[in-house]
Short mmCIF file of C-alpha atoms in Angstrom, two decimals:
data_model
loop_
_atom_site.label_atom_id
_atom_site.label_comp_id
_atom_site.label_asym_id
_atom_site.label_seq_id
_atom_site.Cartn_x
_atom_site.Cartn_y
_atom_site.Cartn_z
CA UNK A 1 -28.44 19.09 -1.90
CA UNK A 2 -26.22 21.48 -3.86
CA UNK A 3 -23.41 21.72 -1.30
CA UNK A 4 -22.36 25.15 -2.62
CA UNK A 5 -21.44 28.21 -0.60
CA UNK A 6 -23.43 31.40 -0.58
CA UNK A 7 -21.30 32.90 -3.32
CA UNK A 8 -22.35 30.20 -5.78
CA UNK A 9 -18.86 28.76 -6.21
CA UNK A 10 -18.28 25.02 -6.33
CA UNK A 11 -17.29 23.47 -2.98
CA UNK A 12 -13.84 21.89 -2.81
CA UNK A 13 -12.81 18.45 -1.52
CA UNK A 14 -9.11 17.77 -1.14
CA UNK A 15 -7.86 14.21 -0.71
CA UNK A 16 -4.23 14.13 0.41
CA UNK A 17 -2.32 10.84 0.72
CA UNK A 18 1.37 10.02 1.02
CA UNK A 19 3.42 6.86 1.33
CA UNK A 20 3.79 3.79 -0.83
CA UNK A 21 1.34 2.33 -3.34
CA UNK A 22 -0.68 0.61 -0.62
CA UNK A 23 -0.90 3.81 1.45
CA UNK A 24 -1.98 6.08 -1.39
CA UNK A 25 -4.05 4.17 -3.94
CA UNK A 26 -7.02 3.31 -1.65
CA UNK A 27 -7.45 7.02 -0.85
CA UNK A 28 -7.31 7.77 -4.57
CA UNK A 29 -10.05 5.21 -5.11
CA UNK A 30 -12.18 6.94 -2.48
CA UNK A 31 -11.52 10.34 -4.10
CA UNK A 32 -12.67 9.03 -7.48
CA UNK A 33 -15.79 7.47 -5.96
CA UNK A 34 -16.64 10.74 -4.21
CA UNK A 35 -16.12 12.77 -7.40
CA UNK A 36 -18.38 10.43 -9.37
CA UNK A 37 -21.08 10.63 -6.70
CA UNK A 38 -20.87 14.36 -5.88
CA UNK A 39 -20.34 16.07 -9.21
CA UNK A 40 -21.01 19.52 -7.78
CA UNK A 41 -17.64 19.31 -6.00
CA UNK A 42 -14.22 20.29 -7.28
CA UNK A 43 -12.13 17.32 -6.18
CA UNK A 44 -8.35 17.43 -5.87
CA UNK A 45 -5.90 14.62 -5.07
CA UNK A 46 -2.45 15.52 -3.69
CA UNK A 47 0.26 12.87 -3.56
CA UNK A 48 3.83 12.04 -4.63
CA UNK A 49 4.81 12.59 -8.25
CA UNK A 50 6.03 8.97 -8.19
CA UNK A 51 2.36 7.94 -8.31
CA UNK A 52 1.89 9.64 -11.67
CA UNK A 53 0.11 6.51 -12.98
CA UNK A 54 -2.92 7.60 -10.95
CA UNK A 55 -3.38 10.79 -12.94
CA UNK A 56 -5.14 9.19 -15.91
CA UNK A 57 -7.53 7.21 -13.71
CA UNK A 58 -8.31 10.26 -11.58
CA UNK A 59 -8.84 12.45 -14.63
CA UNK A 60 -11.49 10.03 -15.88
CA UNK A 61 -13.44 10.81 -12.69
CA UNK A 62 -12.82 14.57 -13.01
CA UNK A 63 -10.33 14.58 -10.12
CA UNK A 64 -7.43 17.02 -10.39
CA UNK A 65 -4.06 15.36 -9.69
CA UNK A 66 -1.55 17.59 -7.87
CA UNK A 67 1.90 16.00 -7.43
CA UNK A 68 4.62 16.88 -4.93
CA UNK A 69 8.22 15.90 -5.60
CA UNK A 70 9.03 14.04 -2.37
CA UNK A 71 9.68 10.27 -2.68
CA UNK A 72 7.11 7.77 -1.32
CA UNK A 73 9.74 6.02 0.80
CA UNK A 74 13.04 7.15 2.25
CA UNK A 75 15.64 4.43 1.87
CA UNK A 76 19.34 5.29 2.08
CA UNK A 77 20.10 3.97 -1.40
CA UNK A 78 17.30 6.11 -2.86
CA UNK A 79 18.64 9.29 -1.33
CA UNK A 80 22.02 8.63 -2.92
CA UNK A 81 20.39 9.41 -6.26
CA UNK A 82 18.71 12.65 -5.14
CA UNK A 83 20.54 15.89 -5.88
CA UNK A 84 20.64 18.78 -3.45
CA UNK A 85 22.84 21.18 -5.38
CA UNK A 86 21.86 24.22 -3.36
CA UNK A 87 22.87 22.53 -0.13
CA UNK A 88 25.92 20.62 -1.28
CA UNK A 89 27.44 23.70 -2.85
CA UNK A 90 28.18 24.96 0.66
CA UNK A 91 28.91 21.68 2.38
CA UNK A 92 30.31 18.22 1.91
CA UNK A 93 28.38 14.93 1.69
CA UNK A 94 25.40 14.79 4.06
CA UNK A 95 24.30 12.02 6.37
CA UNK A 96 21.17 10.02 5.65
CA UNK A 97 19.34 11.70 8.56
CA UNK A 98 20.24 15.17 7.30
CA UNK A 99 19.08 14.43 3.75
CA UNK A 100 15.89 12.93 5.13
CA UNK A 101 15.32 16.09 7.16
CA UNK A 102 15.72 18.25 4.04
CA UNK A 103 13.21 16.12 2.11
CA UNK A 104 10.70 16.34 4.95
CA UNK A 105 11.05 20.12 5.13
CA UNK A 106 10.56 20.54 1.38
CA UNK A 107 7.68 18.06 1.46
CA UNK A 108 5.83 20.08 4.09
CA UNK A 109 6.35 23.30 2.17
CA UNK A 110 4.99 21.67 -0.98
CA UNK A 111 1.94 20.36 0.89
CA UNK A 112 1.11 23.80 2.26
CA UNK A 113 1.64 25.38 -1.15
CA UNK A 114 -0.71 22.86 -2.77
CA UNK A 115 -3.45 23.44 -0.22
CA UNK A 116 -3.03 27.20 -0.53
CA UNK A 117 -3.31 26.89 -4.31
CA UNK A 118 -6.61 25.06 -3.98
CA UNK A 119 -8.19 27.30 -1.36
CA UNK A 120 -6.34 30.58 -1.99
CA UNK A 121 -7.48 33.48 0.15
CA UNK A 122 -11.15 32.67 -0.23
CA UNK A 123 -12.78 33.43 3.14
CA UNK A 124 -15.69 31.15 2.32
CA UNK A 125 -15.01 27.52 3.18
CA UNK A 126 -18.61 26.39 3.42
CA UNK A 127 -18.90 22.73 2.35
CA UNK A 128 -15.12 22.42 1.79
CA UNK A 129 -13.22 19.60 3.48
CA UNK A 130 -9.89 17.74 3.44
CA UNK A 131 -9.42 13.96 3.68
CA UNK A 132 -5.94 12.76 4.67
CA UNK A 133 -4.23 9.46 5.31
CA UNK A 134 -1.91 8.80 8.23
CA UNK A 135 1.23 9.86 6.35
CA UNK A 136 -0.37 13.16 5.31
CA UNK A 137 -0.93 14.46 8.84
CA UNK A 138 -0.75 18.23 8.67
CA UNK A 139 -2.77 19.31 11.69
CA UNK A 140 -2.48 18.14 15.28
CA UNK A 141 -6.24 18.06 15.74
CA UNK A 142 -6.35 15.18 13.27
CA UNK A 143 -4.37 12.88 15.53
CA UNK A 144 -4.81 14.14 19.08
CA UNK A 145 -6.87 11.06 20.03
CA UNK A 146 -4.43 8.63 18.50
CA UNK A 147 -0.65 8.93 18.45
CA UNK A 148 0.41 12.55 18.36
CA UNK A 149 2.85 12.01 21.23
CA UNK A 150 4.97 9.71 19.07
CA UNK A 151 5.62 12.58 16.67
CA UNK A 152 5.90 15.44 19.17
CA UNK A 153 9.62 16.09 18.74
CA UNK A 154 9.50 16.42 14.95
CA UNK A 155 6.03 17.82 14.37
CA UNK A 156 6.07 20.03 17.46
CA UNK A 157 9.01 22.06 16.15
CA UNK A 158 7.32 22.42 12.77
CA UNK A 159 4.06 23.59 14.39
CA UNK A 160 5.97 26.14 16.43
CA UNK A 161 8.46 27.39 13.81
CA UNK A 162 6.35 27.27 10.63
CA UNK A 163 2.72 27.49 11.74
CA UNK A 164 3.20 29.70 14.83
CA UNK A 165 1.20 27.26 16.94
CA UNK A 166 2.03 25.72 20.28
CA UNK A 167 4.27 22.63 19.91
CA UNK A 168 1.81 20.42 21.80
CA UNK A 169 -1.90 20.19 20.91
CA UNK A 170 -4.32 22.21 23.01
CA UNK A 171 -1.72 24.10 24.98
CA UNK A 172 -1.12 27.79 25.38
CA UNK A 173 1.69 28.89 22.99
CA UNK A 174 3.25 31.03 25.76
CA UNK A 175 2.87 28.93 28.90
CA UNK A 176 2.47 25.49 27.25
CA UNK A 177 -0.25 24.79 29.82
CA UNK A 178 -3.18 22.61 28.69
CA UNK A 179 -6.28 24.28 27.30
CA UNK A 180 -8.70 21.40 27.71
CA UNK A 181 -11.69 23.72 27.68
CA UNK A 182 -11.12 24.32 23.94
CA UNK A 183 -10.65 20.67 23.10
CA UNK A 184 -12.42 19.99 19.80
CA UNK A 185 -14.58 17.02 19.00
CA UNK A 186 -12.65 13.95 17.88
CA UNK A 187 -12.16 14.15 14.08
CA UNK A 188 -13.91 11.76 11.74
CA UNK A 189 -11.75 8.67 11.27
CA UNK A 190 -12.41 6.04 8.59
CA UNK A 191 -10.68 2.67 8.72
CA UNK A 192 -10.32 0.75 5.46
CA UNK A 193 -10.59 -2.73 6.92
CA UNK A 194 -13.37 -5.15 7.82
CA UNK A 195 -15.06 -5.59 11.19
CA UNK A 196 -14.96 -9.31 10.41
CA UNK A 197 -11.16 -9.12 10.65
CA UNK A 198 -10.70 -6.47 13.34
CA UNK A 199 -13.47 -5.95 15.86
CA UNK A 200 -14.31 -2.40 16.87
CA UNK A 201 -13.21 -1.79 20.49
CA UNK A 202 -15.87 -0.31 22.74
CA UNK A 203 -13.61 2.50 23.92
CA UNK A 204 -13.24 4.04 20.46
CA UNK A 205 -14.95 7.43 20.06
CA UNK A 206 -18.14 7.48 18.02
CA UNK A 207 -16.32 9.34 15.24
CA UNK A 208 -14.23 6.26 14.38
CA UNK A 209 -15.78 3.98 11.75
CA UNK A 210 -14.76 0.61 10.30
CA UNK A 211 -15.82 0.65 6.65
CA UNK A 212 -14.54 -2.59 5.17
CA UNK A 213 -11.51 -3.00 2.92
CA UNK A 214 -11.01 -0.37 0.22
CA UNK A 215 -10.37 -1.92 -3.18
CA UNK A 216 -9.46 -0.06 -6.35
CA UNK A 217 -11.49 -0.25 -9.56
CA UNK A 218 -10.30 -3.29 -11.49
CA UNK A 219 -9.00 -1.29 -14.45
CA UNK A 220 -6.64 0.66 -12.16
CA UNK A 221 -4.79 -2.51 -11.20
CA UNK A 222 -3.35 -3.38 -14.61
CA UNK A 223 0.09 -1.97 -15.36
CA UNK A 224 -0.37 -3.04 -18.99
CA UNK A 225 -2.49 -0.74 -21.16
CA UNK A 226 -3.42 -3.59 -23.53
CA UNK A 227 -4.66 -5.78 -20.68
CA UNK A 228 -6.63 -2.85 -19.29
CA UNK A 229 -8.29 -2.29 -22.65
CA UNK A 230 -9.22 -5.96 -22.95
CA UNK A 231 -10.69 -6.08 -19.47
CA UNK A 232 -14.49 -6.06 -19.61
CA UNK A 233 -15.32 -6.92 -16.02
CA UNK A 234 -16.60 -10.37 -17.01
CA UNK A 235 -14.66 -13.10 -15.25
CA UNK A 236 -17.01 -15.95 -16.08
CA UNK A 237 -14.32 -17.30 -18.42
CA UNK A 238 -11.21 -16.83 -16.25
CA UNK A 239 -8.63 -17.98 -18.77
CA UNK A 240 -9.99 -16.45 -21.95
CA UNK A 241 -9.82 -12.90 -23.24
CA UNK A 242 -8.56 -11.29 -20.04
CA UNK A 243 -4.86 -10.70 -20.63
CA UNK A 244 -3.22 -9.37 -23.78
CA UNK A 245 -1.11 -11.53 -26.09
CA UNK A 246 2.03 -10.15 -24.45
CA UNK A 247 0.96 -11.72 -21.15
CA UNK A 248 -0.60 -14.89 -22.47
CA UNK A 249 2.31 -16.74 -20.85
CA UNK A 250 0.88 -15.98 -17.41
CA UNK A 251 -2.43 -17.56 -18.32
CA UNK A 252 -0.61 -20.60 -19.71
CA UNK A 253 1.41 -20.86 -16.51
CA UNK A 254 -1.71 -20.60 -14.36
CA UNK A 255 -3.50 -23.30 -16.32
CA UNK A 256 -0.49 -25.59 -15.91
CA UNK A 257 -2.06 -28.60 -17.59
CA UNK A 258 0.96 -30.75 -16.80
CA UNK A 259 0.74 -29.97 -13.06
CA UNK A 260 -1.81 -31.21 -10.57
CA UNK A 261 -1.55 -28.22 -8.22
CA UNK A 262 -2.08 -24.48 -8.53
CA UNK A 263 0.95 -22.17 -8.39
CA UNK A 264 1.90 -20.19 -5.27
CA UNK A 265 2.04 -16.39 -5.41
CA UNK A 266 4.95 -14.53 -3.85
CA UNK A 267 5.37 -10.75 -3.79
CA UNK A 268 6.71 -8.08 -1.45
CA UNK A 269 5.18 -4.98 -3.07
CA UNK A 270 7.06 -1.84 -1.93
CA UNK A 271 9.40 -3.62 0.49
CA UNK A 272 12.25 -3.41 -2.02
CA UNK A 273 11.89 0.31 -2.64
CA UNK A 274 11.83 0.87 1.11
CA UNK A 275 15.31 -0.61 1.45
CA UNK A 276 14.55 -4.04 2.91
CA UNK A 277 15.39 -6.20 -0.11
CA UNK A 278 19.14 -5.65 -0.02
CA UNK A 279 20.09 -9.03 -1.44
CA UNK A 280 17.65 -9.95 -4.24
CA UNK A 281 19.82 -12.87 -5.29
CA UNK A 282 19.39 -14.59 -1.91
CA UNK A 283 15.61 -14.14 -2.26
CA UNK A 284 15.67 -15.91 -5.62
CA UNK A 285 17.96 -18.64 -4.33
CA UNK A 286 15.55 -19.43 -1.47
CA UNK A 287 12.69 -19.82 -3.97
CA UNK A 288 14.93 -22.00 -6.15
CA UNK A 289 15.80 -24.24 -3.20
CA UNK A 290 12.10 -24.76 -2.41
CA UNK A 291 11.35 -25.52 -6.05
CA UNK A 292 14.15 -28.07 -6.27
CA UNK A 293 12.88 -29.99 -3.23
CA UNK A 294 9.17 -29.95 -4.14
CA UNK A 295 6.83 -29.90 -7.11
CA UNK A 296 5.59 -26.38 -6.32
CA UNK A 297 5.42 -23.63 -8.92
CA UNK A 298 5.60 -19.94 -8.07
CA UNK A 299 4.48 -16.62 -9.54
CA UNK A 300 6.76 -13.79 -8.40
CA UNK A 301 5.72 -10.15 -8.68
CA UNK A 302 8.82 -7.97 -8.51
CA UNK A 303 6.72 -4.77 -8.32
CA UNK A 304 9.13 -3.14 -10.73
CA UNK A 305 11.92 -3.04 -8.11
CA UNK A 306 14.96 -2.55 -10.33
CA UNK A 307 17.56 -4.53 -8.30
CA UNK A 308 15.24 -7.55 -8.16
CA UNK A 309 14.44 -7.27 -11.87
CA UNK A 310 18.18 -7.10 -12.58
CA UNK A 311 18.80 -10.21 -10.51
CA UNK A 312 16.03 -12.02 -12.40
CA UNK A 313 17.53 -11.03 -15.75
CA UNK A 314 20.98 -12.09 -14.61
CA UNK A 315 19.79 -15.55 -13.58
CA UNK A 316 17.82 -15.85 -16.84
CA UNK A 317 20.85 -14.87 -18.93
CA UNK A 318 23.02 -17.50 -17.28
CA UNK A 319 20.34 -20.13 -17.88
CA UNK A 320 20.03 -19.20 -21.56
CA UNK A 321 23.80 -19.30 -22.04
CA UNK A 322 23.89 -22.80 -20.64
CA UNK A 323 20.86 -23.78 -22.77
CA UNK A 324 18.96 -24.80 -19.66
CA UNK A 325 15.92 -22.59 -20.10
CA UNK A 326 14.07 -20.45 -22.60
CA UNK A 327 14.66 -16.69 -22.77
CA UNK A 328 12.29 -14.07 -21.32
CA UNK A 329 8.67 -14.39 -22.40
CA UNK A 330 8.21 -10.63 -22.82
CA UNK A 331 9.67 -7.35 -21.66
CA UNK A 332 8.20 -7.75 -18.19
CA UNK A 333 7.89 -11.51 -17.70
CA UNK A 334 10.51 -14.25 -17.35
CA UNK A 335 10.55 -17.97 -16.62
CA UNK A 336 13.23 -19.32 -14.29
CA UNK A 337 14.26 -22.55 -12.58
CA UNK A 338 13.12 -25.21 -15.01
CA UNK A 339 10.15 -23.03 -15.98
CA UNK A 340 8.60 -23.28 -12.52
CA UNK A 341 9.03 -19.67 -11.46
CA UNK A 342 7.11 -17.07 -13.45
CA UNK A 343 8.46 -13.56 -12.78
CA UNK A 344 6.38 -10.49 -13.62
CA UNK A 345 7.58 -6.91 -13.18
CA UNK A 346 4.19 -5.41 -14.00
CA UNK A 347 0.93 -5.81 -12.12
CA UNK A 348 -2.25 -7.82 -12.61
CA UNK A 349 -5.25 -7.45 -10.24
CA UNK A 350 -4.90 -9.66 -7.18
CA UNK A 351 -8.64 -10.26 -7.27
CA UNK A 352 -8.14 -11.97 -10.63
CA UNK A 353 -4.93 -13.78 -9.72
CA UNK A 354 -5.31 -14.97 -6.13
CA UNK A 355 -8.30 -17.28 -6.68
CA UNK A 356 -6.08 -19.14 -9.18
CA UNK A 357 -3.25 -19.62 -6.65
CA UNK A 358 -2.85 -22.28 -3.98
CA UNK A 359 -1.41 -19.77 -1.49
CA UNK A 360 -0.10 -16.19 -1.29
CA UNK A 361 3.25 -15.34 0.31
CA UNK A 362 3.58 -11.62 1.02
CA UNK A 363 4.77 -8.90 3.39
CA UNK A 364 1.46 -8.57 5.26
CA UNK A 365 0.65 -5.17 3.80
CA UNK A 366 -3.01 -4.31 4.23
CA UNK A 367 -3.73 -4.44 0.48
CA UNK A 368 -2.21 -7.87 -0.13
CA UNK A 369 -3.78 -9.17 3.09
CA UNK A 370 -7.23 -7.95 2.11
CA UNK A 371 -7.06 -9.31 -1.44
CA UNK A 372 -6.06 -12.77 -0.24
CA UNK A 373 -8.76 -12.75 2.44
CA UNK A 374 -11.44 -11.87 -0.12
CA UNK A 375 -10.16 -14.56 -2.49
CA UNK A 376 -10.18 -17.22 0.23
CA UNK A 377 -6.50 -17.90 -0.46
CA UNK A 378 -4.31 -19.31 2.34
CA UNK A 379 -1.49 -16.95 3.25
CA UNK A 380 2.12 -16.94 4.45
CA UNK A 381 3.10 -13.58 5.93
CA UNK A 382 6.58 -12.15 6.35
CA UNK A 383 6.24 -8.68 7.94
CA UNK A 384 8.97 -6.04 7.76
CA UNK A 385 7.68 -2.89 9.48
CA UNK A 386 4.82 -0.98 11.09
CA UNK A 387 1.32 -2.44 10.76
CA UNK A 388 2.58 -5.44 8.81
CA UNK A 389 3.43 -7.18 12.08
CA UNK A 390 -0.12 -6.65 13.30
CA UNK A 391 -1.69 -8.01 10.12
CA UNK A 392 0.65 -11.01 10.09
CA UNK A 393 -0.29 -11.92 13.66
CA UNK A 394 -3.95 -11.31 12.91
CA UNK A 395 -3.88 -13.68 9.95
CA UNK A 396 -2.41 -16.39 12.15
CA UNK A 397 -4.99 -15.70 14.87
CA UNK A 398 -7.80 -15.95 12.30
CA UNK A 399 -6.48 -19.34 11.21
CA UNK A 400 -5.80 -18.42 7.58
CA UNK A 401 -1.99 -18.42 7.86
CA UNK A 402 0.73 -20.18 9.85
CA UNK A 403 2.97 -18.27 12.26
CA UNK A 404 4.61 -15.29 10.53
CA UNK A 405 8.03 -15.71 8.99
CA UNK A 406 10.99 -13.63 10.06
CA UNK A 407 12.61 -11.67 7.26
CA UNK A 408 15.76 -13.85 7.25
CA UNK A 409 13.50 -16.82 6.44
CA UNK A 410 12.65 -15.20 3.13
CA UNK A 411 15.61 -12.95 2.44
CA UNK A 412 18.78 -14.15 4.18
CA UNK A 413 21.48 -11.53 4.51
CA UNK A 414 23.97 -13.66 2.62
CA UNK A 415 23.40 -16.16 -0.18
CA UNK A 416 25.74 -18.93 0.91
CA UNK A 417 24.38 -22.47 0.63
CA UNK A 418 23.84 -22.96 4.37
CA UNK A 419 21.86 -19.72 4.83
CA UNK A 420 19.74 -20.29 1.74
CA UNK A 421 18.91 -23.89 2.65
CA UNK A 422 18.02 -22.94 6.23
CA UNK A 423 15.67 -20.22 5.01
CA UNK A 424 14.16 -22.54 2.39
CA UNK A 425 13.42 -25.19 5.04
CA UNK A 426 11.49 -22.67 7.15
CA UNK A 427 9.62 -21.30 4.12
CA UNK A 428 8.75 -24.79 2.95
CA UNK A 429 7.34 -25.64 6.37
CA UNK A 430 5.19 -22.51 6.33
CA UNK A 431 3.87 -23.31 2.84
CA UNK A 432 2.92 -26.84 3.86
CA UNK A 433 1.08 -25.47 6.90
CA UNK A 434 -0.75 -22.92 4.74
CA UNK A 435 -1.88 -25.69 2.39
CA UNK A 436 -3.27 -27.81 5.22
CA UNK A 437 -7.00 -28.65 5.03
CA UNK A 438 -7.69 -26.65 8.21
CA UNK A 439 -6.21 -23.39 6.95
CA UNK A 440 -7.72 -23.79 3.49
CA UNK A 441 -11.17 -24.35 5.00
CA UNK A 442 -10.87 -21.35 7.32
CA UNK A 443 -9.74 -19.13 4.46
CA UNK A 444 -12.90 -20.09 2.59
CA UNK A 445 -15.07 -19.30 5.62
CA UNK A 446 -13.53 -15.84 6.04
CA UNK A 447 -13.96 -15.08 2.32
CA UNK A 448 -17.66 -15.94 2.54
CA UNK A 449 -18.10 -13.50 5.45
CA UNK A 450 -16.41 -10.70 3.50
CA UNK A 451 -18.13 -11.28 0.18
CA UNK A 452 -20.96 -8.77 0.66
CA UNK A 453 -18.83 -5.90 1.97
CA UNK A 454 -18.23 -2.70 -0.02
CA UNK A 455 -15.58 -0.71 1.84
CA UNK A 456 -15.36 2.22 -0.57
CA UNK A 457 -19.14 2.45 -0.73
CA UNK A 458 -19.45 2.50 3.07
CA UNK A 459 -16.71 5.13 3.42
CA UNK A 460 -18.49 7.27 0.82
CA UNK A 461 -21.79 6.89 2.68
CA UNK A 462 -20.20 8.02 5.96
CA UNK A 463 -18.50 11.00 4.30
CA UNK A 464 -21.82 12.13 2.85
CA UNK A 465 -23.62 11.68 6.18
CA UNK A 466 -21.00 13.18 8.51
CA UNK A 467 -19.18 15.78 6.41
CA UNK A 468 -21.46 17.16 3.72
CA UNK A 469 -23.92 19.87 4.76
#
């Protein structure tokens, strides 16, 4: 199978994904896998410029990285730092909604420009295709069977004003009456989760497929170049030769020879950058309160969220001044609270870390959820938005996590003693439930069921079967 058009040119595959790290990186992993498997294709990946770290990994698989300038998340404090000189020269300060509207408009223009750059005016589109994630929806036919009505007000105007289409799918642009006789077949839809976790409903169209969780290549998951270079893929010796000397402190903390129990992971991924972690100090104080009333140790991933990193450095500085604790271990790692909280601003693969943790406390994002499920690690979920509430409830239903926390149980709005202690009590109860023999056993059972799955491989197989000529 050559997959080329009649003119002999190389066919083109565009993968377009927008959103946070967890929304974008799995699609990038699929793009790289496709490029490695179908070398006759020109493969392009379009995403936010904020995900520049992907460019090197994609280039290694011969995937062209095309960035657009829009931010992955729109939080009010982020927009304060974005300049709109051309707009503000004629008007005063804009509201958050107005600035968000401007970003969305520019984002859509950039998306269209990128696609036009790839395909140009070439009339031959034989073998070409576009793969998008939910946040990259650019055509109503891609979502007509799912949730287009939720976006009708915003996307309908754009369809009408910019694309000269009817505002509602499959309607006449003049009369707005339905044109069901031209209804297209339901588009191919690939879900990056496991059928062992979410069963496939019988009413889904045949074009919807559950592939299994999509995990990135291990080397992509290190933020540290030295650690990435040292990684060989051999985890038979889990505490030797994996991390660089700069991060040896994490391995020492994990081994914890003076402690009888494994540490507990805690991380909220992109929740901070999305505007939900407004009081990082209260978050740290809740962890401190739990530490002071137990013998637990914690590993905190700050995900490079600057306000949280600043709060960590501030607490560390005060401790050093009072000669209570040692200074930072390295540029991106710090020990706090009697050396029982290890803070890391970089990233280490969850698949390496979670099996070495007693439990994982997270925001119930699909990536964190999947990694903990595969590792057989009990979980404590604290959802903040969108599908996180579903995953949190699902984890509890599966028996691998206690009831989900509410956000004030992890990040109280104020850091007074009463609020912090109340939140710490709830968190401590959830941790104890997660560490119960029943939940630990069930987490192991689920991990065994998932062990043989290859989500990226299955998605690639379906793409080749359903899309390629």
